[in-house]
mmCIF file of C-alpha atoms in Angstrom:
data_model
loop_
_atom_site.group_PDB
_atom_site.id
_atom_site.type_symbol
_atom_site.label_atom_id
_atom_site.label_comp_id
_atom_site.label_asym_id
_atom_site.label_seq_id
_atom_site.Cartn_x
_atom_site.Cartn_y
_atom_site.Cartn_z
ATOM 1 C CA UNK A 93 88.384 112.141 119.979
ATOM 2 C CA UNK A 94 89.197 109.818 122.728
ATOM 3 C CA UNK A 95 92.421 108.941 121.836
ATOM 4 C CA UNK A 96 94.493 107.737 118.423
ATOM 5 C CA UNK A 97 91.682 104.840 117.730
ATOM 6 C CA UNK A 98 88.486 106.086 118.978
ATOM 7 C CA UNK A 99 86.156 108.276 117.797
ATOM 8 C CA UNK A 100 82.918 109.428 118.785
ATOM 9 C CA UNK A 101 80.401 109.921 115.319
ATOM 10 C CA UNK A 102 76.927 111.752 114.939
ATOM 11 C CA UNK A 103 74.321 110.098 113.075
ATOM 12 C CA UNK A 104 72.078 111.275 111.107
ATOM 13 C CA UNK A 105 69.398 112.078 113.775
ATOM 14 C CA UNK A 106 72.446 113.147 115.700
ATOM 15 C CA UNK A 107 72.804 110.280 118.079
ATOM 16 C CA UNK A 108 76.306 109.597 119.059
ATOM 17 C CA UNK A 109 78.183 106.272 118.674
ATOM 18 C CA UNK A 110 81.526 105.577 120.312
ATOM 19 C CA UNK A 111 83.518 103.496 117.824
ATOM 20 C CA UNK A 112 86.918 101.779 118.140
ATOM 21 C CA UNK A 113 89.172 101.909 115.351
ATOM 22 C CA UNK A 114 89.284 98.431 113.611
ATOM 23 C CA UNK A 115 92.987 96.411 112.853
ATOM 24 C CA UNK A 116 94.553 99.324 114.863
ATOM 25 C CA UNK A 117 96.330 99.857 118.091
ATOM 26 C CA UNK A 118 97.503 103.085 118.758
ATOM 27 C CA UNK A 119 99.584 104.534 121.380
ATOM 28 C CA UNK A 120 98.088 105.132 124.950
ATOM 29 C CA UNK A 121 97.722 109.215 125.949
ATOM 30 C CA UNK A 122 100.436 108.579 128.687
ATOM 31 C CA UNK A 123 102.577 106.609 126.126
ATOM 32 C CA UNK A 124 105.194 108.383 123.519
ATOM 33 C CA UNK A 125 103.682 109.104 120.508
ATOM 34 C CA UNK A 126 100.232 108.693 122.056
ATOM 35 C CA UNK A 127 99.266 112.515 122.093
ATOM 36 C CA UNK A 128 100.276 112.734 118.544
ATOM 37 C CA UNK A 129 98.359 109.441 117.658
ATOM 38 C CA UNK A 130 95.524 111.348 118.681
ATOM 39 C CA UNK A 131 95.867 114.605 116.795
ATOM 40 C CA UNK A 132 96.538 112.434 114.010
ATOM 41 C CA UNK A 133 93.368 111.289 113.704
ATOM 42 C CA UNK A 134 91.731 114.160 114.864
ATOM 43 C CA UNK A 135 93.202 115.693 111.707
ATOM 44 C CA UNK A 136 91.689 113.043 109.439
ATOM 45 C CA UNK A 137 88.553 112.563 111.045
ATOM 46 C CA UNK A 138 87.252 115.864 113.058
ATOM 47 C CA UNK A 139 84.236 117.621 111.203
ATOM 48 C CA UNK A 140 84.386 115.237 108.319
ATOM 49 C CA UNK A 141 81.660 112.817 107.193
ATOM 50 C CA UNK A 142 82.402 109.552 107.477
ATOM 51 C CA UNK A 143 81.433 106.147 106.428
ATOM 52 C CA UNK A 144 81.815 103.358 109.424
ATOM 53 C CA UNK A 145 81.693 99.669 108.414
ATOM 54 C CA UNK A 146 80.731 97.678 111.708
ATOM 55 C CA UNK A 147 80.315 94.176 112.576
ATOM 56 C CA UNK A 148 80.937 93.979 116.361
ATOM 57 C CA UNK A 149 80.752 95.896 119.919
ATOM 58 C CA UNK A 150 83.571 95.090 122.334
ATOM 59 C CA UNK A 151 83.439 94.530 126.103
ATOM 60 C CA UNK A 152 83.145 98.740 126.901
ATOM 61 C CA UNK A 153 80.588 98.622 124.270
ATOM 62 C CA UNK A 154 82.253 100.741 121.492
ATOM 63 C CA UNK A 155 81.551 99.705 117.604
ATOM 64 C CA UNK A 156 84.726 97.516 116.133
ATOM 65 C CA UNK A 157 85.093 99.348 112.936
ATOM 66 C CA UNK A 158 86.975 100.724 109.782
ATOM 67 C CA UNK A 159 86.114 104.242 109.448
ATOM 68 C CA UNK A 160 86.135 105.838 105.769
ATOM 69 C CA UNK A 161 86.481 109.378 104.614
ATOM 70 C CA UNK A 162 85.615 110.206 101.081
ATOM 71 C CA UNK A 163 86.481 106.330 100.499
ATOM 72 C CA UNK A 164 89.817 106.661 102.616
ATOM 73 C CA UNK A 165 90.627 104.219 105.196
ATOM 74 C CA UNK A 166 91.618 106.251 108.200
ATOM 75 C CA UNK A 167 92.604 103.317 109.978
ATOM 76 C CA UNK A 168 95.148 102.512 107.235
ATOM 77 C CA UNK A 169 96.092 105.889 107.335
ATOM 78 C CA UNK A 170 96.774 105.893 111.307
ATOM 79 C CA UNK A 171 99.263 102.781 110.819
ATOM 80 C CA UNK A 172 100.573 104.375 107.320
ATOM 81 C CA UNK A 173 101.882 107.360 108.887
ATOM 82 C CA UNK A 174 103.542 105.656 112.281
ATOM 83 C CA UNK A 175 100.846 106.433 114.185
ATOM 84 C CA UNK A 176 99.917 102.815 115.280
ATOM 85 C CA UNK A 177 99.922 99.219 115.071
ATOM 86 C CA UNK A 178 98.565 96.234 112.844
ATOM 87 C CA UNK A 179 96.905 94.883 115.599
ATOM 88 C CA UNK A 180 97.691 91.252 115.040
ATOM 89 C CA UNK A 181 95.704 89.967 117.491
ATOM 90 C CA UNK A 182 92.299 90.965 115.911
ATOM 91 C CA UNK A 183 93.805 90.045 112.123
ATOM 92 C CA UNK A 184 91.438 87.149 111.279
ATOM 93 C CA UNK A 185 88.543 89.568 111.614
ATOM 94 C CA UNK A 186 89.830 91.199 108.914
ATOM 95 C CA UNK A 187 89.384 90.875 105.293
ATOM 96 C CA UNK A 188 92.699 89.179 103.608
ATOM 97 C CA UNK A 189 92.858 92.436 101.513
ATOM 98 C CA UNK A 190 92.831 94.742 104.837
ATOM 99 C CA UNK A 191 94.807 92.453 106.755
ATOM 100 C CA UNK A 192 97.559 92.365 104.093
ATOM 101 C CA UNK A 193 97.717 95.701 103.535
ATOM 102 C CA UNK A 194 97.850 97.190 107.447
ATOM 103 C CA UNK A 195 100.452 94.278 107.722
ATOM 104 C CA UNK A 196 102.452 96.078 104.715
ATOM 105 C CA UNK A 197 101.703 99.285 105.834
ATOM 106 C CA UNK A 198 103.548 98.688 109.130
ATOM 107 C CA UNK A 199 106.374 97.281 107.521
ATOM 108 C CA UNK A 200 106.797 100.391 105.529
ATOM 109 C CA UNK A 201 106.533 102.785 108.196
ATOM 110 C CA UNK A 202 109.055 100.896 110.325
ATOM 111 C CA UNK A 203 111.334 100.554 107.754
ATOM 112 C CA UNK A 204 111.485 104.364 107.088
ATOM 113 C CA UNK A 205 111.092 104.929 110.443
ATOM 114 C CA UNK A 206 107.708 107.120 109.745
ATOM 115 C CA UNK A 207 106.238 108.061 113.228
ATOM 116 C CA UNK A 208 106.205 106.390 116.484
ATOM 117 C CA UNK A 209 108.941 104.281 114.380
ATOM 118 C CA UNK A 210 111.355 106.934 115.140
ATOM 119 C CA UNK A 211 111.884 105.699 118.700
ATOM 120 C CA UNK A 212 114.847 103.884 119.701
ATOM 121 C CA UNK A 213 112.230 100.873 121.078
ATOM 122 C CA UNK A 214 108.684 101.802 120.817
ATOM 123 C CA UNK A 215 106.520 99.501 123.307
ATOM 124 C CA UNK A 216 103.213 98.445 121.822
ATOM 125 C CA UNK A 217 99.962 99.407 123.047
ATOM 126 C CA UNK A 218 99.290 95.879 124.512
ATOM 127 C CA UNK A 219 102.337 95.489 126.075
ATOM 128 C CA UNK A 220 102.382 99.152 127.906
ATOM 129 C CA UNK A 221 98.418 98.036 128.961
ATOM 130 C CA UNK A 222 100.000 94.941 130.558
ATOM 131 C CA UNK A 223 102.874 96.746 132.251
ATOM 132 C CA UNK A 224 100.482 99.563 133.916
ATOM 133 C CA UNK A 225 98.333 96.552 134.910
ATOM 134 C CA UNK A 226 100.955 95.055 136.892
ATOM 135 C CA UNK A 227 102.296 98.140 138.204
ATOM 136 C CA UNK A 228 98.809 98.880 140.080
ATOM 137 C CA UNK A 229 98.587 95.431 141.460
#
């Protein structure tokens, strides 16, 4: 568990694959929330066999994917309970369904305040990434 949208899987003949949590963008370790993020999905995913649908590799050469458990969507799960963002930026690679209802499912956890929702001003992912970019310049 690398953090609250990767995961590293086993495959059948036991050969790992690193794969990036698709439609999601969860808090950073160093961020609030981000620790929890993790053991979120740690809890959902950890010794369980999953499904992984996969279309893509990104630049670090992870799998883009949506990862399923017993049918589940743990990446709907991860924004259902506060635990990260619909991450609008990658929304036209996902199916209208999916895309509609991570959208929802942010909505609802904002408006009750589920999760990293609690905080006064949570700072995206994206926009914390950007900040400790230009800090180190």
């Amino acid at each position: 568990m690398a953090d609250g949208d990767t995961i590293t899987v086993l495959d059948d003949s036991k050969v790992q694959h690193k794969i990036r949590l698709a439609g999601i963008d969860a808090p950073e370790r160093k961020q609030p929330f981000g620790q929890r993020a993790k053991e979120q999905l740690s809890d959902l995913v950890f010794g369980k066999t999953v499904q992984v649908e996969t279309e893509k590799v990104d630049r670090y050469g992870r799998q883009i994917g949506k990862v399923l458990i017993d049918g589940r969507d743990a990446n709907l799960a991860m924004v259902t309970s506060g635990m990260a963002w619909h991450y609008k930026k990658y929304q036209t690679e996902q199916a209208p369904s999916d895309r509609l209802l991570y959208a929802s499912a942010e909505e609802d956890a904002r408006a009750g305040r589920v999760g990293l929702w609690r905080e006064p001003a949570p700072v995206a992912p994206w926009d914390w990434r950007r900040g400790e970019r230009q800090a180190g310049q």
